[in-house]
Coordinates of C-alpha atoms and ligand atoms in Angstrom, one line a residue:
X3 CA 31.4 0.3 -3.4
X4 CA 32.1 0.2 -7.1
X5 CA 29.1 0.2 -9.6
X6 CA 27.7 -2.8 -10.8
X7 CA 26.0 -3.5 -13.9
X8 CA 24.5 -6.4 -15.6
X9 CA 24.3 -7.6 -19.1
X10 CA 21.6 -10.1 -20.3
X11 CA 21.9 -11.7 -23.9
X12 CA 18.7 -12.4 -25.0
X13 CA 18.6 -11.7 -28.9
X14 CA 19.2 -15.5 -30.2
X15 CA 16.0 -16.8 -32.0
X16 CA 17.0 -19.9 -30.2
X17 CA 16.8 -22.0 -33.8
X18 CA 16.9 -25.5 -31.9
X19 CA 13.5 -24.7 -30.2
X20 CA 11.8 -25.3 -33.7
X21 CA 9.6 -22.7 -32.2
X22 CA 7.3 -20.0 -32.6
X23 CA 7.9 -18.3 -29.4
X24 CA 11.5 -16.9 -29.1
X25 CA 13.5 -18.8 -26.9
X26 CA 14.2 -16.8 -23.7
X27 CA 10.2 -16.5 -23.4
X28 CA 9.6 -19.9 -23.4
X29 CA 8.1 -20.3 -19.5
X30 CA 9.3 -22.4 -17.0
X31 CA 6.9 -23.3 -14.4
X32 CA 4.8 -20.5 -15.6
X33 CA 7.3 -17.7 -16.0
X34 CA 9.5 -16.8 -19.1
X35 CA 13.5 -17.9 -18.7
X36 CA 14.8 -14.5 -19.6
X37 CA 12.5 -13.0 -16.5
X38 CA 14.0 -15.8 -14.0
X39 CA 17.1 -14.6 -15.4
X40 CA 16.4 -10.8 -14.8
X41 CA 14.4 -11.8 -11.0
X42 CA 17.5 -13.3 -10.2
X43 CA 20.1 -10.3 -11.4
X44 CA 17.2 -8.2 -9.4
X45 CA 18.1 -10.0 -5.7
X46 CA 21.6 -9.5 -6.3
X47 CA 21.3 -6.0 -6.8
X48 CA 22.4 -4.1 -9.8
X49 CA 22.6 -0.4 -11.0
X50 CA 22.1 -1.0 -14.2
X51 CA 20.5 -4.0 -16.0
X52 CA 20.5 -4.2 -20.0
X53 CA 18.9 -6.8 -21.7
X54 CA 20.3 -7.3 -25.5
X55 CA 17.3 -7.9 -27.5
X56 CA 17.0 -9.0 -31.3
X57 CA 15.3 -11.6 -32.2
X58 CA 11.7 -11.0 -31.1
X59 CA 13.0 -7.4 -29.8
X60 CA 9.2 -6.2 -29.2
X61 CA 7.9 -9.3 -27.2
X62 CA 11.4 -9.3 -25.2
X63 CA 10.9 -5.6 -24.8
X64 CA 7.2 -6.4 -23.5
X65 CA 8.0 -9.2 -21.5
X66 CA 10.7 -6.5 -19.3
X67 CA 9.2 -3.9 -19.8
X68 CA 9.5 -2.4 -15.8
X69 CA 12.8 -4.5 -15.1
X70 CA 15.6 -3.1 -17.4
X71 CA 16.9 -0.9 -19.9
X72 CA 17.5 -2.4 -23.5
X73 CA 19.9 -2.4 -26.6
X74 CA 19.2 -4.0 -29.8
X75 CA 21.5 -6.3 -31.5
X76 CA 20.3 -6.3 -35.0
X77 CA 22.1 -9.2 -36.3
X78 CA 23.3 -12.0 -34.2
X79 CA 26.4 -12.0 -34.9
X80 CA 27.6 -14.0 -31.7
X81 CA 27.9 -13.4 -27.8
X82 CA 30.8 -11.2 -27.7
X83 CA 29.0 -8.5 -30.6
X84 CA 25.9 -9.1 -28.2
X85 CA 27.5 -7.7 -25.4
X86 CA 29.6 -4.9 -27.6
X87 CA 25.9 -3.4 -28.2
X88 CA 26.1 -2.0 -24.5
X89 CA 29.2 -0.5 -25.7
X90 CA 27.9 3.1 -25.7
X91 CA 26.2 2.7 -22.5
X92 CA 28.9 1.3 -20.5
X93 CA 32.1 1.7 -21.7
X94 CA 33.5 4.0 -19.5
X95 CA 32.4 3.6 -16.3
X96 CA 34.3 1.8 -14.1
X97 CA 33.0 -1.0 -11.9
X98 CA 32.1 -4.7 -12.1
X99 CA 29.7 -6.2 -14.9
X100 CA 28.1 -9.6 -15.0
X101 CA 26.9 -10.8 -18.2
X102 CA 24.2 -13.6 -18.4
X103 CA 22.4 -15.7 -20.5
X104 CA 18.5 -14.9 -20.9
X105 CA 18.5 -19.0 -21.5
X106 CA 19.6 -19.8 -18.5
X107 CA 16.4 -19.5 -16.0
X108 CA 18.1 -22.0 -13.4
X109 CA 20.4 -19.9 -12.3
X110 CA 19.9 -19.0 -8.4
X111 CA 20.9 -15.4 -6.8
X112 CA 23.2 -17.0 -3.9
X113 CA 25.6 -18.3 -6.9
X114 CA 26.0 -14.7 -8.8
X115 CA 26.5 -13.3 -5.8
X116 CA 29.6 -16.1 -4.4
X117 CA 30.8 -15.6 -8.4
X118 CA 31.2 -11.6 -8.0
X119 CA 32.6 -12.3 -4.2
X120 CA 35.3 -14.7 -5.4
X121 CA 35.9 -12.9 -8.4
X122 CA 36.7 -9.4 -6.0
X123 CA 38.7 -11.5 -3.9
X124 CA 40.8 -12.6 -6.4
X125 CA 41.2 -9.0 -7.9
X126 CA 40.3 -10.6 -11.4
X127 CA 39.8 -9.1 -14.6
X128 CA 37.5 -11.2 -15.6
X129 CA 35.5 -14.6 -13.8
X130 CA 33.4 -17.4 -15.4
X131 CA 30.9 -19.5 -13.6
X132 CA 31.9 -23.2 -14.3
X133 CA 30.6 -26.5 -13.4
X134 CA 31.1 -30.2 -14.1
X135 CA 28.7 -31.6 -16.4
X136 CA 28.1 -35.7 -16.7
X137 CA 27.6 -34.5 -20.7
X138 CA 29.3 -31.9 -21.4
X139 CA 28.4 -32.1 -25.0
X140 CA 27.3 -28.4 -26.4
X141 CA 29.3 -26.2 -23.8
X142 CA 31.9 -24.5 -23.8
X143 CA 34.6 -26.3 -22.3
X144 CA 37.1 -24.7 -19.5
X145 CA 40.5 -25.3 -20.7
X146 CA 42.8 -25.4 -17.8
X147 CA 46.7 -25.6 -17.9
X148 CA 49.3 -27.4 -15.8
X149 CA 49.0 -25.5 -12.5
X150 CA 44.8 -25.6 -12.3
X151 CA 44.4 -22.3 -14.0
X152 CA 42.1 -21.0 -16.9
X153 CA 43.6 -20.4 -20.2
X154 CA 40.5 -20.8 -22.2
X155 CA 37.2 -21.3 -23.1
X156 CA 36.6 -23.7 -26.4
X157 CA 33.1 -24.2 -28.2
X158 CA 32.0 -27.7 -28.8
X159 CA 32.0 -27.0 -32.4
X160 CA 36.0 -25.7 -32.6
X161 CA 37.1 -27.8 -29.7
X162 CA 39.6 -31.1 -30.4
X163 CA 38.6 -34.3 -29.0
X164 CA 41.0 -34.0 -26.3
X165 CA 39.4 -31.2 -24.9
X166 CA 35.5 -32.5 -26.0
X167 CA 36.4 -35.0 -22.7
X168 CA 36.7 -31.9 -20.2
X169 CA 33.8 -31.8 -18.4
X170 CA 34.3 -28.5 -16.8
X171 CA 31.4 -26.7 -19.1
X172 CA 31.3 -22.1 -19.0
X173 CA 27.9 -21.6 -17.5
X174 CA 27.5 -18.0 -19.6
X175 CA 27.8 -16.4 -16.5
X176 CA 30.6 -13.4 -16.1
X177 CA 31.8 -11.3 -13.7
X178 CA 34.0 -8.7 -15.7
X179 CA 36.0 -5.5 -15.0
X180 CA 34.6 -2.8 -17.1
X181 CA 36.9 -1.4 -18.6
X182 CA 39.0 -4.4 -19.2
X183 CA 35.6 -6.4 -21.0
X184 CA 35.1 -3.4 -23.7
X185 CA 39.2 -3.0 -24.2
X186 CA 39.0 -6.8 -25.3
X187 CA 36.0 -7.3 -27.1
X188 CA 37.6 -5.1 -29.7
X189 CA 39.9 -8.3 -30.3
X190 CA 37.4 -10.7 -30.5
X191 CA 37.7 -12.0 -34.0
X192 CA 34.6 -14.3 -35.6
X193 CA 37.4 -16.8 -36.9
X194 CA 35.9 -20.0 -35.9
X195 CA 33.7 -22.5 -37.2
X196 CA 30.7 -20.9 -36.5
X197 CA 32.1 -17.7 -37.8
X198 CA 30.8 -16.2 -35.0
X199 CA 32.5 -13.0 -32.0
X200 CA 32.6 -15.7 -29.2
X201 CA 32.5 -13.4 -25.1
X202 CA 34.3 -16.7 -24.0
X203 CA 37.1 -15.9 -26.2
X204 CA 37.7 -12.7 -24.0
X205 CA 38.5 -15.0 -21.1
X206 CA 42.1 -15.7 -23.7
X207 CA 42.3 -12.3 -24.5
X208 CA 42.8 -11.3 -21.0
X209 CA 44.8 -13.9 -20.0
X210 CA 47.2 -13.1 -22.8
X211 CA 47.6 -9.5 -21.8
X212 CA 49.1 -10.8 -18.5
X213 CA 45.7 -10.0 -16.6
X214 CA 44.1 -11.9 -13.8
X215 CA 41.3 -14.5 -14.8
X216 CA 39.7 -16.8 -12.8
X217 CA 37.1 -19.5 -12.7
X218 CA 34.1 -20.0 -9.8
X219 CA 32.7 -23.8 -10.1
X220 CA 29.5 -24.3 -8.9
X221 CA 28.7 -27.5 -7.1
X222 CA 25.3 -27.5 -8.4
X223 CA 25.4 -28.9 -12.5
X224 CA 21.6 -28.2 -12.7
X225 CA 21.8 -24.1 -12.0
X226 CA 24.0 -23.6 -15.2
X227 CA 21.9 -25.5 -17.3
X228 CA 21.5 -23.6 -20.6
X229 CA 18.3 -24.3 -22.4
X230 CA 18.9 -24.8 -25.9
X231 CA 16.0 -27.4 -27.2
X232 CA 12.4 -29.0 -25.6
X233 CA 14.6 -31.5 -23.9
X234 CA 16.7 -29.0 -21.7
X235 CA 13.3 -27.1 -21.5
X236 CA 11.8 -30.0 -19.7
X237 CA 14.3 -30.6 -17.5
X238 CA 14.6 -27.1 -16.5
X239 CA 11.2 -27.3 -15.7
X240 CA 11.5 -30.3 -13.7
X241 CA 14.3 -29.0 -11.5
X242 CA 11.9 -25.9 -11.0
X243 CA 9.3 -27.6 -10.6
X244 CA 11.1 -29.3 -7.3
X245 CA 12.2 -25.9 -6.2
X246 CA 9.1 -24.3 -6.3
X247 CA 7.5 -27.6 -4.5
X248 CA 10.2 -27.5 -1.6
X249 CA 9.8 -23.6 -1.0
X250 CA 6.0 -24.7 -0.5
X251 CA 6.5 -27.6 1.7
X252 CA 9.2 -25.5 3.9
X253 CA 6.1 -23.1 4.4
X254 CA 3.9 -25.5 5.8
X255 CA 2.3 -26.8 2.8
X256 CA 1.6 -30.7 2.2
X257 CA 2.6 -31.8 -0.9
X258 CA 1.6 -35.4 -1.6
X259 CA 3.8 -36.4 -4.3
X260 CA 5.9 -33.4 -5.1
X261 CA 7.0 -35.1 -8.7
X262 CA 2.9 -35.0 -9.7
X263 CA 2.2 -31.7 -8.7
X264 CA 3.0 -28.7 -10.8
X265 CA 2.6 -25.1 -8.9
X266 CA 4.1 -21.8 -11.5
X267 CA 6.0 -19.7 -9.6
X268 CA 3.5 -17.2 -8.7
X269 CA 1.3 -19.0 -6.8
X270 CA 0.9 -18.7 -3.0
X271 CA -0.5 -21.3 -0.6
X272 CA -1.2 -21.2 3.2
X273 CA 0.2 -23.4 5.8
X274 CA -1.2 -26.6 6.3
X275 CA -3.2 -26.7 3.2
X276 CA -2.6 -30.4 1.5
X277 CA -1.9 -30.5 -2.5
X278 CA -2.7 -34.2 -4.0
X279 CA -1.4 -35.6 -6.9
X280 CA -2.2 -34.6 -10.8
X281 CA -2.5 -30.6 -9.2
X282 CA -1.6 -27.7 -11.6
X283 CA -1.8 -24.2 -10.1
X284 CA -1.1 -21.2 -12.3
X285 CA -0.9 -17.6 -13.1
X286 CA -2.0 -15.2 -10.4
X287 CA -3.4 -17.9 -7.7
X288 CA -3.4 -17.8 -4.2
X289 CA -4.8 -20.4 -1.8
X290 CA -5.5 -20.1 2.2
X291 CA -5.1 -22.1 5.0
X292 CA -6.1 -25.4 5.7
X293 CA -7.5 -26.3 2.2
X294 CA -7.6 -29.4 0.4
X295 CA -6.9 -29.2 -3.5
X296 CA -6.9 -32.3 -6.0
X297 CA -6.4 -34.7 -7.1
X298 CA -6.5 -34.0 -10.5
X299 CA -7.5 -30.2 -10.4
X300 CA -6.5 -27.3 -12.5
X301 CA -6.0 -23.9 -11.1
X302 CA -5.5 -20.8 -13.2
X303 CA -5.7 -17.3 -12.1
X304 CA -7.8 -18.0 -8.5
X305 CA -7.6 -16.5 -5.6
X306 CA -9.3 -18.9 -2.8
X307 CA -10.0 -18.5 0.9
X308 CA -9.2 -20.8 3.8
X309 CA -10.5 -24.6 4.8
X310 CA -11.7 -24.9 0.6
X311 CA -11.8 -27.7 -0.8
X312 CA -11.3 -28.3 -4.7
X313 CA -11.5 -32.1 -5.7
X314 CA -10.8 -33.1 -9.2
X315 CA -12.1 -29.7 -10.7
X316 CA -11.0 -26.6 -12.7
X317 CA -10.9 -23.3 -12.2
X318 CA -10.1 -20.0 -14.1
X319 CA -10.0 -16.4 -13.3
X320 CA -12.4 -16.5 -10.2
X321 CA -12.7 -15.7 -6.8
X322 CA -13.9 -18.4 -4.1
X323 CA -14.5 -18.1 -0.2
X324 CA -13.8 -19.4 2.5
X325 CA -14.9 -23.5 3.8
X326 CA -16.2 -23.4 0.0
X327 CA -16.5 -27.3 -1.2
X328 CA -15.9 -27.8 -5.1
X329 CA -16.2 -30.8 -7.0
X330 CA -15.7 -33.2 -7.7
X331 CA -15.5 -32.6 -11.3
X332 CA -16.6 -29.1 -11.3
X333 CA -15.8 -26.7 -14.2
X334 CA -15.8 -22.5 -12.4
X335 CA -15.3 -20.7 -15.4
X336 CA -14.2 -17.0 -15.5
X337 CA -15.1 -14.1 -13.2
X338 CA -17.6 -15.9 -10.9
X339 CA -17.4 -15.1 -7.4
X340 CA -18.5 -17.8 -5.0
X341 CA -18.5 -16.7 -1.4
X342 CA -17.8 -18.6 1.5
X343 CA -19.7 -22.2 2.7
X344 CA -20.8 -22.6 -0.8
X345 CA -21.0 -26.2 -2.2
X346 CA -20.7 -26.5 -6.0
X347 CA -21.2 -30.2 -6.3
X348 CA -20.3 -32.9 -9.3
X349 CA -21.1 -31.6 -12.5
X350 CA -21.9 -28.2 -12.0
X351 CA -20.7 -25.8 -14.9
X352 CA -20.4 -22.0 -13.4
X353 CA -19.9 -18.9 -15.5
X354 CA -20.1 -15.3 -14.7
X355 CA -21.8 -16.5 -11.8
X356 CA -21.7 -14.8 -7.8
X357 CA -22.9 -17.6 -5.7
X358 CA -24.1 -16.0 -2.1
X359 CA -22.9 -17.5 1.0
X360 CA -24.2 -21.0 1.9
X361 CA -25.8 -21.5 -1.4
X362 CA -25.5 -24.8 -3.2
X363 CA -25.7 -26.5 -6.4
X364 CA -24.6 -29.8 -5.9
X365 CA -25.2 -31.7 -8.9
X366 CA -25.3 -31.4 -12.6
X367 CA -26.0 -28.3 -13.2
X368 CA -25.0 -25.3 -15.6
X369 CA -25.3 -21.3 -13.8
X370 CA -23.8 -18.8 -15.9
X371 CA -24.6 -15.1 -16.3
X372 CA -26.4 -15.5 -13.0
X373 CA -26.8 -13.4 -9.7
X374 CA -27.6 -15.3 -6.7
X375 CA -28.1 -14.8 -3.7
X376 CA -27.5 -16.3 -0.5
X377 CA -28.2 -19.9 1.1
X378 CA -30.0 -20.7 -2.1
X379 CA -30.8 -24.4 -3.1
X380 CA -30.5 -25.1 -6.6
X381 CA -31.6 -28.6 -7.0
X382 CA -29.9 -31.5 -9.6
X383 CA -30.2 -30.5 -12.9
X384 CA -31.2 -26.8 -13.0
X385 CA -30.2 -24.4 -15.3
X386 CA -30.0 -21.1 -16.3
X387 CA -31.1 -20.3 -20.2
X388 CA -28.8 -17.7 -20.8
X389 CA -28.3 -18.0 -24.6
X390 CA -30.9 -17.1 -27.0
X391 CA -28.2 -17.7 -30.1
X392 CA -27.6 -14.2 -30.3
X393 CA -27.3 -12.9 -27.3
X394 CA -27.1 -13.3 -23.2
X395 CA -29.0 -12.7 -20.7
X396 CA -29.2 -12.7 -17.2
X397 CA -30.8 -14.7 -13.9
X398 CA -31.1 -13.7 -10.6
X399 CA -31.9 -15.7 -7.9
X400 CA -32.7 -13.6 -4.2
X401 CA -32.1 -15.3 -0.8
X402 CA -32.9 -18.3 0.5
X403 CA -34.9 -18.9 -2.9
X404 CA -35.3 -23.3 -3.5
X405 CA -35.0 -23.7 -7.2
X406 CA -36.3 -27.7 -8.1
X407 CA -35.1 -30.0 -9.8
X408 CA -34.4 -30.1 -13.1
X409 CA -36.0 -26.5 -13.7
X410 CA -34.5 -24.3 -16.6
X411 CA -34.8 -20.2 -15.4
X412 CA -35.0 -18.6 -19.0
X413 CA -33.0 -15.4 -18.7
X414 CA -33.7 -12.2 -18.8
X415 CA -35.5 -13.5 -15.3
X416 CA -35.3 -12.9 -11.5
X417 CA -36.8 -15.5 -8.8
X418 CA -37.6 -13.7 -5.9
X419 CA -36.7 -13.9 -1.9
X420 CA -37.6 -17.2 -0.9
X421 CA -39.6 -18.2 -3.5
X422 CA -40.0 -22.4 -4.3
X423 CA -40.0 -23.3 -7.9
X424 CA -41.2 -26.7 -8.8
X425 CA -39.3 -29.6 -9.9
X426 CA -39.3 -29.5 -14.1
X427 CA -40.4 -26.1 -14.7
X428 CA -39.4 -23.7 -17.0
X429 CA -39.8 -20.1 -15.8
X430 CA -40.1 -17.4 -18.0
X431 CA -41.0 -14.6 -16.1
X432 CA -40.6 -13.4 -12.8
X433 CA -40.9 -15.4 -9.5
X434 CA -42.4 -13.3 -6.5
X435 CA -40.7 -13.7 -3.2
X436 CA -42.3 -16.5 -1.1
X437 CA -44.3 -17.7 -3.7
X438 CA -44.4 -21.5 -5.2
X439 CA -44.1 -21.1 -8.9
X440 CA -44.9 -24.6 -11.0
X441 CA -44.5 -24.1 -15.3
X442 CA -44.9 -27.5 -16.3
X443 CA -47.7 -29.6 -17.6
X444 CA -50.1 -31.3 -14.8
X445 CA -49.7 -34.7 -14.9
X446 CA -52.3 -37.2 -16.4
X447 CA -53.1 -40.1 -15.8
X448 CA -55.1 -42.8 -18.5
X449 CA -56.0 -45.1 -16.9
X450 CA -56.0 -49.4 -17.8
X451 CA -54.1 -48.0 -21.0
X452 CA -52.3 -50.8 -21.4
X453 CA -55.4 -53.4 -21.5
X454 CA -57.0 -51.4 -23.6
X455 CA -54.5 -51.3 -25.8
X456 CA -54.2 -54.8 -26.5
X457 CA -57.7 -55.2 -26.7
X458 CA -56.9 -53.4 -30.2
X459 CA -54.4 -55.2 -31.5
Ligands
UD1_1800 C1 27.0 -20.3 -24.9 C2 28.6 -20.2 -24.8 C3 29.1 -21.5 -24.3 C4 28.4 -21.8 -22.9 C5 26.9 -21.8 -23.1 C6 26.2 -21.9 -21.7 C7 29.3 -18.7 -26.5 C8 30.0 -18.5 -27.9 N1 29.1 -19.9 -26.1 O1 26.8 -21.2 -25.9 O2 30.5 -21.4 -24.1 O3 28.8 -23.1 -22.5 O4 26.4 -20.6 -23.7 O5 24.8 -22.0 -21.8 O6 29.0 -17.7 -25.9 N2 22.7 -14.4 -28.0 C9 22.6 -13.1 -28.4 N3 23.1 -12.7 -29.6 C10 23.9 -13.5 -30.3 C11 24.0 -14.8 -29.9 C12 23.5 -15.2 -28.8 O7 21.9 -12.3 -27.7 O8 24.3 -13.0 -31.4 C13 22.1 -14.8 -26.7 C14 21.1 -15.9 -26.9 O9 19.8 -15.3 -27.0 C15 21.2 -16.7 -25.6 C16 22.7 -16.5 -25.2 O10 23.1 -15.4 -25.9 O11 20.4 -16.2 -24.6 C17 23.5 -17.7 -25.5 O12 23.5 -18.0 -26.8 P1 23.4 -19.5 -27.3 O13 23.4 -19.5 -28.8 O14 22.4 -20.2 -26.6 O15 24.9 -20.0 -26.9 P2 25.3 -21.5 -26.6 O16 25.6 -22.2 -27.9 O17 24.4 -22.1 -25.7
CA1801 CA1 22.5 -21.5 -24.8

């Protein structure tokens, strides 16, 4: 089989984001468009891939770091003098090379691979991946003559207004012969109104030198999308969005309302666990079996056992158990570790906390920089004192320890194995195991106060 190599343009700034970032890093559902674009390229199986980097050449570099080779195009001068920056990498090998857009994230495997099958079948020069577009407005437009066959590609900006109503838009997607693609970039000329080396205009080129060029049109509208602005950014992120919803639901997975639920691309759920409306999961999360997450919850960076339940809560960089219940309106900050059959109730703030299996807190309380242990009550309102304004410290709380209402446990301090501390106190130093530890004022009572009182008066 001949070799196959892949070109990805990614060294546009990407000027109509009005952005920051550079454009082919801007995430869709969680993950960067140029690395959709280079996940995709992967499936289909390449020998070489070469990103074209300029604009933002470090964070693009970064961002691929383990996926590709790179060139730098130091000016961007236009598509076709992007892809000539391979030039002394490829030109003379001999195979089949597909160029894509890094801003095209929509793009699915199955398609590249039908555009390089039609495009061998057709024993073509050079294919483009076309589609029909409802607004065709920005694209390239496929000029076709008499007989149905391509003749051209024209830019938006250079195209008459005959040919602005074609609706037949070039995804950005080519499948070229080697050889024949370096032979005619060296015609490309920048004479056009954006004075820019157009690769569409090799599509002419060919055709002109009597070779065969060819067209594949995808059904699918949505896959060649080319995000250019927010706008196109949104909807590539709704159409992904769906995707990424439908895998899950052909997995097993309930998904409530699909449009209201937003799940990055990394994440992995088990079967039968339901997802309910206002859900985000993202970054490196993965959810078990039979679990019930949301409404309203945020998920970042979790991994979480099976039968959980998180109910309108958030979560970052933490690990939870198995049959754990959460919320609702819980806040697990990072790296806490709550085992399984814990309960962290409504209003329960957790930081840098291990929670032992079967322990609770099930209301209003804040447990950060803590250790503790297993089935261990903490009652409504308890916290740890962690914070002397300068620096942290931390509490640890043994088995099967009962910590009272409303107590605060000044860290540095330890409550021992099954030790009872009394509602209100404030503990300052160690708790023995077994022991009932009470740090509050006794209670006294005046009495007939209030006759007394107005006696006075
Ligand atoms: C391009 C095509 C257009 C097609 C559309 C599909 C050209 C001239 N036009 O237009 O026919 O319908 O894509 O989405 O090719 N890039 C570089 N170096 C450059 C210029 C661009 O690497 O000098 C990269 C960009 O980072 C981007 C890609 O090439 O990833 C496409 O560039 P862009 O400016 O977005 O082209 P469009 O105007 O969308
Ligand atoms: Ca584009």
């Amino acid at each position: 089989m001949s070799k196959r190599y892949v070109i990805v343009l990614a060294a546009g700034q990407g000027t109509r984001m009005k952005s920051k970032l550079y454009k082919v890093l801007h995430p869709v559902c969680g993950k960067s468009m140029v690395k959709h674009v280079i996940d995709g390229m992967k499936e289909v199986g390449a020998d070489q891939i070469i990103t074209v980097v300029g604009h933002g050449a470090d964070q693009v570099k970064e961002e691929l770091r383990n996926d590709c080779d790179f060139v730098l195009q130091e000016q961007q001068l236009g598509t076709a003098h992007a892809v000539m920056q391979a030039k002394d990498l490829l030109q003379d090998k001999q195979g089949l090379t597909l160029v894509v857009c890094g801003d095209t994230p929509l793009l699915r495997a199955g398609t590249i691979q039908a555009l390089m099958d039609y495009h061998i079948q057709e024993g073509a020069k050079a294919t483009v991946l076309t589609a029909i577009a409802d607004d065709p407005t920005g694209y390239g437009r496929v000029i076709r003559n008499d007989r149905g066959y391509v003749e051209k590609i024209v830019e938006q900006k250079d195209a008459t207004d005959e040919e602005r109503k074609v609706k037949e838009i070039n995804a950005g997607t080519y499948c070229f012969d080697n050889t024949a693609l370096f032979n005619a970039l060296e015609q490309v000329s920048n004479d056009n109104a954006q004075n820019e080396y157009y690769l569409p205009d090799v599509i002419e080129i060919l055709k002109e030198a009597g070779e065969t060029v060819t067209a594949y049109r995808t059904d699918d509208f949505n896959e060649t999308l080319g995000v250019n602005d927010r706008i196109a950014l949104a909807k590539a992120g709704k159409i992904m969005q769906q995707r990424i919803n439908e895998w899950h639901m052909r997995n097993g997975v309930t998904i409530v309302d699909p449009e209201q639920t937003y799940i990055d691309a990394s994440v992995q759920i088990g079967q039968d666990t339901v997802v309910y409306p206002g859900t985000i999961l993202k970054g490196n999360t993965s959810i078990g079996d039979d679990c019930v997450i949301g409404p309203n919850t945020e998920i970042v960076n979790c991994s979480i056992g099976n039968k959980t339940t998180v109910r309108q809560s958030v979560a970052f960089d933490s690990e939870i158990g198995a049959t754990v219940q959460i919320g609702p309106f819980a806040h697990i900050r990072p790296q806490s570790m709550i085992h399984d059959e814990v309960k962290i109730g409504n209003f329960v703030e957790i930081k840098k906390a291990e929670f032992g299996k079967g322990s609770k807190a099930s209301h209003l309380s804040y447990i950060g920089d803590a250790e503790v242990g297993s089935n261990v009550n903490i009652g409504c309102g308890s916290i740890t004192v962690n914070y002397d304004g300068v620096n942290k410290f931390k509490t640890k709380i043994n088995d099967g320890a009962f910590i009272g209402c409303n107590s605060n446990l000044v860290a540095p301090v330890e409550v021992g194995e099954g030790a009872y501390i009394a509602a209100g106190s404030t503990i300052t130093s160690d708790v023995p195991g077994n022991a009932l530890s009470i740090a509050r004022a006794r209670q006294v009572n005046k009495e007939n106060y209030i006759n007394k009182r107005i006696k006075k008066d």
